[in-house]
CSV table of C-alpha atoms and ligand atoms in Angstrom, one decimal:
chain,number,residue,atom,x,y,z
A,1,GLN,CA,8.9,-0.2,-30.0
A,2,SER,CA,8.2,2.8,-27.9
A,3,THR,CA,9.3,3.3,-24.3
A,4,LEU,CA,6.7,3.7,-21.6
A,5,LYS,CA,7.2,7.5,-21.5
A,6,GLU,CA,6.8,7.8,-25.3
A,7,ARG,CA,3.7,5.6,-25.2
A,8,LEU,CA,2.3,7.8,-22.5
A,9,ALA,CA,3.0,10.9,-24.5
A,10,ASP,CA,1.0,9.4,-27.3
A,11,LEU,CA,-1.9,8.5,-25.0
A,12,ILE,CA,-2.3,11.6,-23.0
A,13,PRO,CA,-3.9,14.0,-25.6
A,14,ALA,CA,-6.6,11.5,-26.4
A,15,GLU,CA,-7.3,10.8,-22.7
A,16,ILE,CA,-7.7,14.5,-22.0
A,17,GLU,CA,-10.3,14.6,-24.8
A,18,ASN,CA,-11.9,11.4,-23.4
A,19,VAL,CA,-12.3,13.0,-20.0
A,20,LYS,CA,-13.7,16.2,-21.5
A,21,ALA,CA,-16.2,14.2,-23.4
A,22,THR,CA,-17.2,12.1,-20.4
A,23,ARG,CA,-17.7,15.3,-18.3
A,24,ALA,CA,-19.7,17.0,-21.0
A,25,ALA,CA,-22.0,13.9,-21.4
A,26,HIS,CA,-22.3,12.9,-17.7
A,27,GLY,CA,-20.8,15.7,-15.6
A,28,LYS,CA,-24.1,16.7,-14.0
A,29,LYS,CA,-25.4,13.2,-13.4
A,30,SER,CA,-26.0,12.0,-9.9
A,31,PHE,CA,-24.9,8.8,-8.2
A,32,GLY,CA,-27.8,9.1,-5.8
A,33,PRO,CA,-28.2,10.7,-2.4
A,34,VAL,CA,-25.4,11.1,0.2
A,35,ILE,CA,-26.7,10.2,3.6
A,36,VAL,CA,-25.5,11.5,7.0
A,37,ASP,CA,-24.3,8.0,8.0
A,38,GLN,CA,-21.7,8.0,5.3
A,39,LEU,CA,-20.1,11.0,7.0
A,40,TYR,CA,-19.9,9.2,10.3
A,41,GLY,CA,-19.2,5.8,8.7
A,42,GLY,CA,-15.8,6.3,7.1
A,43,MET,CA,-17.3,7.5,3.8
A,44,ARG,CA,-18.2,3.9,2.9
A,45,GLY,CA,-19.7,3.7,-0.6
A,46,LEU,CA,-19.4,7.4,-1.2
A,47,PRO,CA,-18.4,8.0,-4.9
A,48,ALA,CA,-15.5,10.4,-4.5
A,49,LEU,CA,-12.5,9.7,-6.6
A,50,ILE,CA,-11.2,8.9,-10.1
A,51,TRP,CA,-8.8,6.0,-10.2
A,52,ASP,CA,-7.9,4.5,-13.6
A,53,GLY,CA,-5.5,1.7,-12.9
A,54,SER,CA,-8.0,-0.7,-11.2
A,55,VAL,CA,-11.6,-1.0,-10.2
A,56,LEU,CA,-12.9,-3.3,-7.4
A,57,ASP,CA,-16.1,-5.2,-7.7
A,58,ALA,CA,-17.6,-6.2,-4.3
A,59,ASP,CA,-18.2,-9.8,-5.4
A,60,GLU,CA,-15.5,-10.4,-8.0
A,61,GLY,CA,-12.6,-8.5,-6.5
A,62,ILE,CA,-10.0,-6.4,-8.3
A,63,ARG,CA,-9.5,-5.9,-12.1
A,64,PHE,CA,-6.3,-4.2,-13.2
A,65,ARG,CA,-7.3,-2.1,-16.3
A,66,GLY,CA,-10.2,-4.5,-16.8
A,67,LYS,CA,-8.2,-7.7,-16.3
A,68,THR,CA,-8.7,-10.1,-13.5
A,69,ILE,CA,-5.7,-11.6,-11.6
A,70,PRO,CA,-6.0,-14.9,-13.5
A,71,GLU,CA,-6.1,-13.0,-16.8
A,72,CYS,CA,-3.0,-11.0,-15.8
A,73,GLN,CA,-1.3,-14.3,-14.9
A,74,GLU,CA,-2.1,-15.6,-18.4
A,75,LEU,CA,-1.5,-12.5,-20.5
A,76,LEU,CA,1.3,-10.5,-19.0
A,77,PRO,CA,4.9,-11.3,-20.0
A,78,LYS,CA,6.9,-13.6,-17.7
A,79,ALA,CA,10.5,-14.2,-16.9
A,80,PRO,CA,12.2,-17.0,-18.9
A,81,GLY,CA,11.1,-20.2,-17.4
A,82,GLY,CA,8.8,-18.4,-15.0
A,83,SER,CA,5.0,-18.7,-14.7
A,84,GLU,CA,4.0,-15.6,-12.7
A,85,PRO,CA,3.6,-12.2,-14.4
A,86,LEU,CA,6.4,-9.7,-14.2
A,87,PRO,CA,5.5,-6.6,-12.1
A,88,GLU,CA,7.2,-4.5,-14.8
A,89,ALA,CA,4.4,-5.7,-17.2
A,90,LEU,CA,1.7,-4.9,-14.6
A,91,PHE,CA,3.1,-1.4,-14.2
A,92,TRP,CA,2.9,-0.9,-18.0
A,93,LEU,CA,-0.6,-2.2,-18.0
A,94,LEU,CA,-1.6,0.1,-15.1
A,95,VAL,CA,-0.2,3.2,-16.8
A,96,THR,CA,-1.2,2.6,-20.4
A,97,GLY,CA,-4.1,0.1,-20.2
A,98,GLU,CA,-2.1,-2.1,-22.7
A,99,VAL,CA,-0.4,-5.4,-22.3
A,100,PRO,CA,3.3,-4.8,-23.1
A,101,THR,CA,5.6,-6.9,-25.3
A,102,GLN,CA,8.4,-8.9,-23.7
A,103,GLU,CA,10.9,-6.4,-25.1
A,104,GLN,CA,9.1,-3.4,-23.5
A,105,VAL,CA,9.1,-5.2,-20.2
A,106,ALA,CA,12.8,-6.0,-20.5
A,107,THR,CA,13.4,-2.2,-21.2
A,108,LEU,CA,11.6,-1.4,-18.0
A,109,SER,CA,13.7,-3.9,-16.0
A,110,LYS,CA,16.9,-2.3,-17.3
A,111,GLU,CA,15.6,1.2,-16.8
A,112,TRP,CA,14.7,0.5,-13.2
A,113,ALA,CA,18.1,-1.2,-12.5
A,114,ALA,CA,19.8,1.9,-13.9
A,115,ARG,CA,17.9,4.2,-11.6
A,116,SER,CA,18.1,1.9,-8.5
A,117,ALA,CA,20.9,3.6,-6.5
A,118,ILE,CA,19.9,5.6,-3.4
A,119,PRO,CA,21.7,8.8,-2.3
A,120,GLU,CA,24.4,8.3,0.3
A,121,PHE,CA,22.6,10.4,2.8
A,122,VAL,CA,19.5,8.2,2.6
A,123,GLU,CA,21.7,5.2,3.2
A,124,GLU,CA,23.1,7.0,6.3
A,125,ILE,CA,19.6,7.8,7.5
A,126,LEU,CA,18.7,4.1,7.3
A,127,ASP,CA,22.0,3.0,8.9
A,128,ARG,CA,21.4,5.3,11.9
A,129,CYS,CA,17.9,4.1,12.6
A,130,PRO,CA,17.8,1.9,15.7
A,131,PRO,CA,16.8,-1.7,14.8
A,132,THR,CA,13.9,-1.2,17.2
A,133,LEU,CA,12.3,1.4,14.9
A,134,HIS,CA,9.6,-0.4,12.9
A,135,PRO,CA,10.7,-1.2,9.3
A,136,MET,CA,7.7,0.7,8.0
A,137,SER,CA,8.8,3.9,9.8
A,138,GLN,CA,12.3,3.4,8.4
A,139,PHE,CA,10.7,2.9,4.9
A,140,SER,CA,8.6,6.0,5.1
A,141,LEU,CA,11.6,8.1,6.3
A,142,ALA,CA,13.7,6.9,3.4
A,143,VAL,CA,11.1,7.5,0.8
A,144,THR,CA,10.3,11.0,2.1
A,145,ALA,CA,14.0,11.8,2.0
A,146,LEU,CA,14.2,11.0,-1.7
A,147,ASN,CA,12.3,14.2,-2.2
A,148,HIS,CA,15.7,15.8,-2.0
A,149,ASP,CA,16.3,14.9,-5.7
A,150,SER,CA,12.7,15.2,-7.0
A,151,ALA,CA,12.6,16.2,-10.6
A,152,PHE,CA,9.0,17.5,-10.1
A,153,ALA,CA,9.9,19.7,-7.1
A,154,LYS,CA,12.8,21.2,-9.0
A,155,ALA,CA,10.8,21.8,-12.2
A,156,TYR,CA,8.0,23.4,-10.2
A,157,ALA,CA,10.4,25.7,-8.4
A,158,ALA,CA,11.8,26.7,-11.8
A,159,GLY,CA,8.3,27.6,-13.0
A,160,ILE,CA,7.2,24.6,-15.2
A,161,SER,CA,3.9,25.0,-17.0
A,162,LYS,CA,0.9,22.9,-15.7
A,163,LYS,CA,0.7,21.1,-19.0
A,164,GLU,CA,4.2,19.7,-18.5
A,165,TYR,CA,3.8,18.4,-14.9
A,166,TRP,CA,3.4,14.8,-15.8
A,167,GLY,CA,6.9,14.5,-17.4
A,168,PRO,CA,8.9,15.1,-14.2
A,169,VAL,CA,6.3,13.3,-12.1
A,170,PHE,CA,6.8,10.3,-14.4
A,171,GLU,CA,10.6,10.6,-13.8
A,172,ASP,CA,10.1,10.7,-10.1
A,173,CYS,CA,7.7,7.7,-10.1
A,174,MET,CA,10.2,5.7,-12.1
A,175,ASP,CA,12.9,6.6,-9.7
A,176,LEU,CA,10.7,5.8,-6.7
A,177,ILE,CA,9.9,2.3,-7.9
A,178,ALA,CA,13.5,1.7,-9.0
A,179,LYS,CA,14.9,2.6,-5.6
A,180,LEU,CA,12.6,0.6,-3.4
A,181,PRO,CA,14.5,-2.7,-3.6
A,182,ASN,CA,17.7,-0.9,-2.3
A,183,ILE,CA,15.7,0.7,0.5
A,184,ALA,CA,13.9,-2.5,1.4
A,185,GLY,CA,17.0,-4.6,1.2
A,186,ARG,CA,19.0,-2.1,3.4
A,187,ILE,CA,16.3,-2.0,6.0
A,188,TYR,CA,16.1,-5.8,6.1
A,189,ARG,CA,19.8,-6.3,6.4
A,190,ASN,CA,20.3,-3.5,9.0
A,191,VAL,CA,17.5,-4.8,11.2
A,192,TYR,CA,17.9,-8.6,10.9
A,193,GLY,CA,21.6,-9.0,9.8
A,194,GLY,CA,22.6,-10.7,6.6
A,195,GLY,CA,25.7,-8.7,5.6
A,196,LYS,CA,26.4,-6.2,2.9
A,197,LEU,CA,23.8,-5.5,0.2
A,198,PRO,CA,24.7,-7.1,-3.2
A,199,ALA,CA,24.6,-4.8,-6.3
A,200,ILE,CA,21.5,-4.7,-8.5
A,201,ASP,CA,22.0,-6.8,-11.7
A,202,ALA,CA,20.9,-4.8,-14.8
A,203,GLU,CA,20.4,-8.0,-16.7
A,204,LYS,CA,17.8,-9.3,-14.2
A,205,ASP,CA,14.2,-8.4,-13.6
A,206,TYR,CA,12.9,-6.2,-10.7
A,207,SER,CA,11.7,-9.1,-8.5
A,208,TRP,CA,14.9,-11.1,-8.9
A,209,ASN,CA,16.8,-8.1,-7.7
A,210,LEU,CA,14.4,-7.5,-4.8
A,211,ALA,CA,14.7,-11.1,-3.8
A,212,THR,CA,18.5,-11.0,-4.1
A,213,LEU,CA,18.8,-7.8,-2.0
A,214,LEU,CA,16.8,-9.5,0.7
A,215,GLY,CA,19.1,-12.5,0.5
A,216,PHE,CA,16.7,-15.0,-1.2
A,217,GLY,CA,17.8,-14.6,-4.9
A,218,ASP,CA,19.1,-18.1,-5.3
A,219,ASN,CA,15.7,-19.6,-4.6
A,220,LYS,CA,13.8,-19.6,-7.9
A,221,GLU,CA,10.4,-20.2,-6.2
A,222,PHE,CA,10.9,-17.2,-3.9
A,223,VAL,CA,11.7,-15.1,-6.9
A,224,GLU,CA,8.5,-16.3,-8.5
A,225,LEU,CA,6.6,-15.5,-5.3
A,226,MET,CA,8.0,-12.0,-5.4
A,227,ARG,CA,6.7,-11.6,-9.0
A,228,LEU,CA,3.2,-12.7,-7.9
A,229,TYR,CA,3.3,-10.8,-4.6
A,230,VAL,CA,4.3,-7.5,-6.1
A,231,THR,CA,1.8,-7.9,-9.0
A,232,ILE,CA,-1.2,-8.6,-6.8
A,233,HIS,CA,-0.5,-6.1,-4.0
A,234,SER,CA,0.1,-3.2,-6.4
A,235,ASP,CA,-3.3,-1.6,-6.7
A,236,HIS,CA,-6.8,-2.0,-5.2
A,237,GLU,CA,-8.7,1.0,-6.6
A,238,GLY,CA,-8.4,4.5,-5.2
A,239,GLY,CA,-10.4,4.6,-1.9
A,240,ASN,CA,-8.2,2.5,0.3
A,241,VAL,CA,-6.0,4.4,2.8
A,242,SER,CA,-2.7,4.1,1.1
A,243,ALA,CA,-3.9,4.8,-2.4
A,244,HIS,CA,-6.2,7.7,-1.4
A,245,THR,CA,-3.5,9.2,0.9
A,246,GLY,CA,-1.0,9.3,-2.0
A,247,LYS,CA,-3.5,10.9,-4.4
A,248,LEU,CA,-4.6,13.4,-1.8
A,249,VAL,CA,-1.1,14.5,-0.8
A,250,ALA,CA,0.0,14.7,-4.4
A,251,SER,CA,-3.1,16.9,-5.2
A,252,ALA,CA,-1.3,19.6,-3.3
A,253,LEU,CA,1.5,19.2,-5.8
A,254,SER,CA,3.7,17.6,-3.2
A,255,ASP,CA,6.1,15.4,-5.3
A,256,PRO,CA,5.7,11.6,-5.6
A,257,PHE,CA,8.2,10.9,-2.8
A,258,LEU,CA,6.3,13.1,-0.3
A,259,ALA,CA,3.0,11.7,-1.5
A,260,PHE,CA,4.1,8.0,-1.4
A,261,GLY,CA,5.8,8.5,2.0
A,262,ALA,CA,2.4,9.5,3.3
A,263,SER,CA,0.8,6.4,1.6
A,264,LEU,CA,3.3,4.2,3.5
A,265,ASN,CA,2.3,5.8,6.8
A,266,GLY,CA,-1.3,4.8,6.1
A,267,LEU,CA,-0.3,1.3,4.9
A,268,ALA,CA,1.5,0.9,8.3
A,269,GLY,CA,-1.9,0.8,10.2
A,270,PRO,CA,-3.1,-2.6,11.5
A,271,LEU,CA,-6.5,-2.4,9.8
A,272,HIS,CA,-4.7,-1.9,6.4
A,273,GLY,CA,-1.3,-3.2,5.3
A,274,LEU,CA,0.0,-4.1,8.7
A,275,ALA,CA,-2.5,-6.9,8.6
A,276,ASN,CA,0.2,-8.6,6.5
A,277,GLN,CA,2.2,-8.9,9.7
A,278,GLU,CA,-0.7,-9.2,12.1
A,279,VAL,CA,-2.0,-12.4,10.5
A,280,LEU,CA,1.2,-14.3,11.0
A,281,VAL,CA,1.6,-13.0,14.5
A,282,TRP,CA,-1.9,-14.2,15.3
A,283,LEU,CA,-1.3,-17.6,13.6
A,284,ARG,CA,2.0,-18.2,15.4
A,285,LYS,CA,0.3,-17.4,18.7
A,286,MET,CA,-2.4,-19.8,17.9
A,287,GLN,CA,0.1,-22.5,16.9
A,288,SER,CA,2.2,-22.0,20.1
A,289,LYS,CA,-1.0,-22.3,22.2
A,290,LEU,CA,-2.6,-25.2,20.3
A,291,GLY,CA,0.5,-27.0,18.9
A,292,GLU,CA,0.6,-28.5,15.4
A,293,ASN,CA,-2.4,-30.3,13.9
A,294,ALA,CA,-4.8,-28.6,16.1
A,295,SER,CA,-8.4,-29.9,16.0
A,296,ASP,CA,-11.1,-27.8,14.3
A,297,GLU,CA,-12.7,-27.4,17.7
A,298,ALA,CA,-9.6,-26.0,19.2
A,299,VAL,CA,-9.2,-23.5,16.3
A,300,LYS,CA,-12.8,-22.5,16.7
A,301,GLU,CA,-12.4,-21.8,20.3
A,302,TYR,CA,-9.2,-19.8,19.6
A,303,VAL,CA,-11.0,-17.6,17.0
A,304,TRP,CA,-13.9,-17.0,19.4
A,305,SER,CA,-11.4,-16.0,22.2
A,306,THR,CA,-9.9,-13.4,19.8
A,307,LEU,CA,-13.4,-11.9,19.2
A,308,LYS,CA,-14.4,-12.1,22.8
A,309,ALA,CA,-11.2,-10.1,23.7
A,310,GLY,CA,-12.6,-7.3,21.5
A,311,GLN,CA,-10.0,-7.9,18.8
A,312,VAL,CA,-10.4,-8.4,15.1
A,313,VAL,CA,-9.5,-11.6,13.3
A,314,PRO,CA,-6.6,-10.2,11.1
A,315,GLY,CA,-6.9,-11.0,7.4
A,316,TYR,CA,-10.6,-11.3,7.4
A,317,GLY,CA,-13.3,-8.8,6.4
A,318,HIS,CA,-13.1,-5.9,4.0
A,319,ALA,CA,-14.6,-2.5,3.6
A,320,VAL,CA,-15.6,-3.1,0.0
A,321,LEU,CA,-15.2,-6.8,-0.9
A,322,ARG,CA,-18.0,-9.2,0.0
A,323,LYS,CA,-16.5,-12.5,-1.3
A,324,THR,CA,-13.2,-14.2,-0.9
A,325,ASP,CA,-10.4,-11.9,-2.2
A,326,PRO,CA,-9.0,-13.2,-5.5
A,327,ARG,CA,-5.6,-12.0,-4.2
A,328,TYR,CA,-6.1,-14.6,-1.4
A,329,MET,CA,-7.0,-17.2,-4.0
A,330,ALA,CA,-4.0,-16.5,-6.1
A,331,GLN,CA,-1.7,-17.0,-3.1
A,332,ARG,CA,-3.6,-20.1,-2.1
A,333,GLU,CA,-3.0,-21.5,-5.7
A,334,PHE,CA,0.6,-20.7,-5.3
A,335,ALA,CA,0.8,-22.6,-2.0
A,336,LEU,CA,-1.1,-25.6,-3.4
A,337,LYS,CA,1.4,-25.7,-6.2
A,338,HIS,CA,4.6,-25.1,-4.3
A,339,LEU,CA,4.1,-25.9,-0.6
A,340,PRO,CA,1.0,-28.1,-0.1
A,341,ASP,CA,2.5,-29.8,2.9
A,342,ASP,CA,3.7,-26.8,4.8
A,343,PRO,CA,2.1,-27.0,8.3
A,344,MET,CA,1.5,-23.3,8.5
A,345,PHE,CA,-0.2,-23.4,5.1
A,346,LYS,CA,-2.4,-26.2,6.4
A,347,LEU,CA,-3.3,-24.0,9.4
A,348,VAL,CA,-4.2,-21.1,7.0
A,349,ALA,CA,-6.4,-23.5,5.0
A,350,GLN,CA,-8.0,-24.8,8.2
A,351,VAL,CA,-8.7,-21.2,9.4
A,352,PHE,CA,-10.3,-20.5,6.0
A,353,LYS,CA,-12.8,-23.3,6.6
A,354,ILE,CA,-13.6,-22.1,10.1
A,355,VAL,CA,-13.4,-18.3,10.4
A,356,PRO,CA,-16.2,-17.2,8.0
A,357,ASP,CA,-18.9,-19.2,9.8
A,358,ILE,CA,-17.8,-17.7,13.1
A,359,LEU,CA,-17.7,-14.1,11.8
A,360,LEU,CA,-21.2,-14.7,10.4
A,361,ALA,CA,-22.4,-16.1,13.7
A,362,ALA,CA,-20.8,-13.2,15.6
A,363,GLY,CA,-23.0,-11.1,13.3
A,364,LYS,CA,-21.0,-7.9,13.0
A,365,ALA,CA,-18.5,-8.1,10.1
A,366,LYS,CA,-20.2,-7.3,6.7
A,367,ASN,CA,-17.7,-9.6,5.0
A,368,PRO,CA,-16.7,-12.8,6.7
A,369,TRP,CA,-14.2,-13.8,4.0
A,370,PRO,CA,-10.4,-13.7,3.9
A,371,ASN,CA,-8.6,-10.7,2.3
A,372,VAL,CA,-5.1,-10.6,0.7
A,373,ASP,CA,-3.3,-10.4,4.1
A,374,ALA,CA,-4.7,-13.7,5.3
A,375,HIS,CA,-2.2,-15.6,3.1
A,376,SER,CA,0.8,-13.6,2.3
A,377,GLY,CA,2.8,-14.2,5.5
A,378,VAL,CA,2.7,-17.9,5.4
A,379,LEU,CA,4.3,-17.9,1.9
A,380,LEU,CA,7.1,-15.6,2.9
A,381,ALA,CA,7.8,-17.6,6.1
A,382,HIS,CA,7.9,-20.8,4.1
A,383,TYR,CA,11.0,-19.6,2.2
A,384,GLY,CA,12.7,-18.4,5.4
A,385,LEU,CA,11.6,-14.7,5.4
A,386,THR,CA,10.3,-15.1,8.9
A,387,GLU,CA,10.6,-11.6,10.2
A,388,MET,CA,7.0,-10.6,10.4
A,389,GLN,CA,7.5,-6.9,11.1
A,390,PHE,CA,9.1,-6.6,7.7
A,391,TYR,CA,6.2,-8.0,5.7
A,392,THR,CA,4.3,-4.7,5.2
A,393,VAL,CA,7.5,-3.2,3.6
A,394,LEU,CA,7.0,-5.7,0.8
A,395,PHE,CA,3.3,-4.6,0.5
A,396,GLY,CA,4.7,-1.0,0.3
A,397,VAL,CA,7.1,-1.8,-2.5
A,398,SER,CA,4.2,-3.2,-4.5
A,399,ARG,CA,1.7,-0.4,-3.6
A,400,ALA,CA,4.2,2.1,-5.2
A,401,PHE,CA,3.2,0.7,-8.6
A,402,GLY,CA,-0.5,1.4,-8.3
A,403,VAL,CA,-0.1,4.8,-6.6
A,404,SER,CA,2.6,5.9,-9.1
A,405,ALA,CA,0.4,5.0,-12.1
A,406,GLN,CA,-2.4,7.2,-10.8
A,407,LEU,CA,-0.1,10.2,-9.8
A,408,ILE,CA,1.2,10.3,-13.4
A,409,TRP,CA,-2.3,10.4,-14.8
A,410,ASP,CA,-3.6,12.9,-12.2
A,411,ARG,CA,-0.9,15.4,-13.3
A,412,ALA,CA,-1.4,14.6,-17.0
A,413,LEU,CA,-5.1,15.3,-16.6
A,414,GLY,CA,-4.7,18.4,-14.4
A,415,ALA,CA,-6.5,16.9,-11.4
A,416,PRO,CA,-7.2,19.7,-8.9
A,417,ILE,CA,-6.3,19.9,-5.2
A,418,GLU,CA,-8.7,17.8,-3.2
A,419,ARG,CA,-11.0,19.6,-0.8
A,420,PRO,CA,-14.2,17.8,0.2
A,421,LYS,CA,-16.7,19.4,2.5
A,422,SER,CA,-16.8,18.6,6.2
A,423,TYR,CA,-19.5,19.3,8.8
A,424,SER,CA,-19.7,19.4,12.5
A,425,THR,CA,-22.3,17.4,14.4
A,426,ALA,CA,-23.9,20.7,15.5
A,427,ALA,CA,-24.1,21.8,11.8
A,428,ILE,CA,-25.8,18.5,10.9
A,429,GLN,CA,-28.3,18.9,13.7
A,430,LYS,CA,-29.0,22.4,12.6
A,431,MET,CA,-29.3,21.5,9.0
A,432,PHE,CA,-31.9,18.8,9.6
A,433,ALA,CA,-33.7,20.4,12.5
A,434,ASN,CA,-37.5,20.0,11.8
A,435,LYS,CA,-36.8,17.8,8.7
B,1,LIG,N1,-12.8,-9.6,12.9
B,1,LIG,C1,-13.6,-9.1,13.9
B,1,LIG,N2,-14.5,-8.1,13.7
B,1,LIG,C2,-14.6,-7.6,12.5
B,1,LIG,C3,-13.8,-8.1,11.4
B,1,LIG,C4,-12.8,-9.1,11.7
B,1,LIG,N3,-12.0,-9.6,10.8
B,1,LIG,N4,-14.1,-7.4,10.3
B,1,LIG,C5,-15.0,-6.5,10.6
B,1,LIG,N5,-15.3,-6.7,11.9
B,1,LIG,C6,-16.2,-5.8,12.8
B,1,LIG,C7,-15.7,-4.4,12.7
B,1,LIG,O1,-14.7,-4.2,13.6
B,1,LIG,C8,-17.0,-3.6,13.0
B,1,LIG,O2,-17.2,-3.7,14.4
B,1,LIG,P1,-17.9,-2.5,15.3
B,1,LIG,O3,-19.3,-2.4,14.7
B,1,LIG,O4,-17.8,-3.0,16.7
B,1,LIG,O5,-17.0,-1.3,15.0
B,1,LIG,C9,-18.1,-4.5,12.3
B,1,LIG,O6,-17.5,-5.8,12.2
B,1,LIG,C10,-18.5,-3.9,11.0
B,1,LIG,O7,-17.3,-3.7,10.2
B,1,LIG,P2,-17.4,-3.9,8.6
B,1,LIG,O8,-18.3,-2.8,8.1
B,1,LIG,O9,-17.6,-5.3,8.2
B,1,LIG,O10,-15.9,-3.6,8.2
B,1,LIG,P3,-15.2,-2.2,8.0
B,1,LIG,O11,-15.5,-1.8,6.6
B,1,LIG,O12,-15.5,-1.2,9.0
B,1,LIG,O13,-13.6,-2.5,8.1
B,1,LIG,C11,-11.7,-3.9,7.9
B,1,LIG,C12,-12.9,-3.3,7.2
B,1,LIG,C13,-10.8,-4.6,6.8
B,1,LIG,C14,-10.9,-2.8,8.5
B,1,LIG,C15,-12.2,-5.0,8.9
B,1,LIG,O14,-12.9,-6.0,8.3
B,1,LIG,C16,-11.1,-5.5,9.8
B,1,LIG,O15,-10.7,-4.9,10.8
B,1,LIG,N6,-10.4,-6.7,9.4
B,1,LIG,C17,-9.3,-7.2,10.1
B,1,LIG,C18,-8.0,-6.5,9.7
B,1,LIG,C19,-7.6,-6.7,8.3
B,1,LIG,O16,-7.5,-7.9,7.8
B,1,LIG,N7,-7.3,-5.7,7.5
B,1,LIG,C20,-6.7,-5.8,6.2
B,1,LIG,C21,-7.7,-5.4,5.1
B,1,LIG,C22,-7.0,-5.5,3.7
B,1,LIG,C23,-5.9,-4.5,3.6
B,1,LIG,O17,-6.2,-3.2,3.5
B,1,LIG,O18,-4.8,-4.8,3.5
């Protein structure tokens, strides 16, 4: 039974050859024309990045190393008595493309527990943040500060050869993931109360520890929810803001802590990960205005009033997806199984019936269907994690898995610094004058 690092060391030489062969066979082939609208339109549809952990199909949604979410739920090792996949297993899959054994997963749980302590000065940084500082800003500060102990930064300063980069980057990524429960738990308790952080239990899995540090470890269903939540929020191919930012920043050979700190700052935007918080804020406002068991008519009117005020309906639409997000469906299945009578879940289900038709009628959104964020908040709130401003921190914990897997491969494959070409409007006008 090899460890993850040993398995990677086996896989890297063959993958270097695989990329060489792919480039030799297809390197000069074209994806088709690039049009000016793509430069103004947020680069939508522009093929621009290599991202191996996952690929997104507009209709089907995400596949992690070729596997759909239901396939991952079936195939990946679970906790004893649990039915959701362990994020440890998903990380192994993202990094190697292989489904790990139960034993390999247990080794990862132990390794992350052993690496989980955060430096005292990072604890102090968090303790000194005012509780009014958004949890995502605190999260990003703490992750950036972990760069103090980066193995990669030290190795680079000591003159490590390019061929060896991936080793210390792997160590940093393992440390990063391992330390996130302590960071998230500390932020949660500092901001919302809840007393002293318990210690990480090296005999338990990552999600159990995360749930316990937040104060929900004795609720088995919440622990299962964390396993599902961390698994499905981990990776959504490379072009989304948090993933691409991490890859971009790391391409300058900034270490994984600096790179992922930047990812978190992007995830904190309301059109991206902050939608996790925004959806529940919006639903709660609706509920306080309409009361429980609102009629479809009243909900419709509320949705229209959001649009007429020039706001987006949070949790709906997507830059790439064109059907209901399978991450939404996985969470809906969880709710149907564990909390079918929760009034807020009923409202989420009612909104699901109503919003797509309205967005279609409004005629602007290219995708009227719900995304991952339309469902996550209601599940967390059901178990008592009601502090909405904290939700995106959990998204961030999970997103570290996907970004880390790619950063390791980028360094193993010698990915260069990113530097796409930009143009001014004047340059575009000049280029196409008389054409
Ligand atoms: N409500 C209202 N209007 C919407 C909308 C929504 N949910 N989704 C898209 N639109 C509007 C856009 O604002 C845009 O309007 P303008 O032409 O006036 O600028 C128009 O429809 C076309 O946009 P699009 O091409 O369909 O969508 P984009 O690729 O530009 O943006 C996204 C995608 C997700 C930012 C957008 O759908 C949105 O703002 N959704 C709500 C916020 C949200 O849920 N974000 C989370 C996404 C998942 C994640 O990253 O976590």
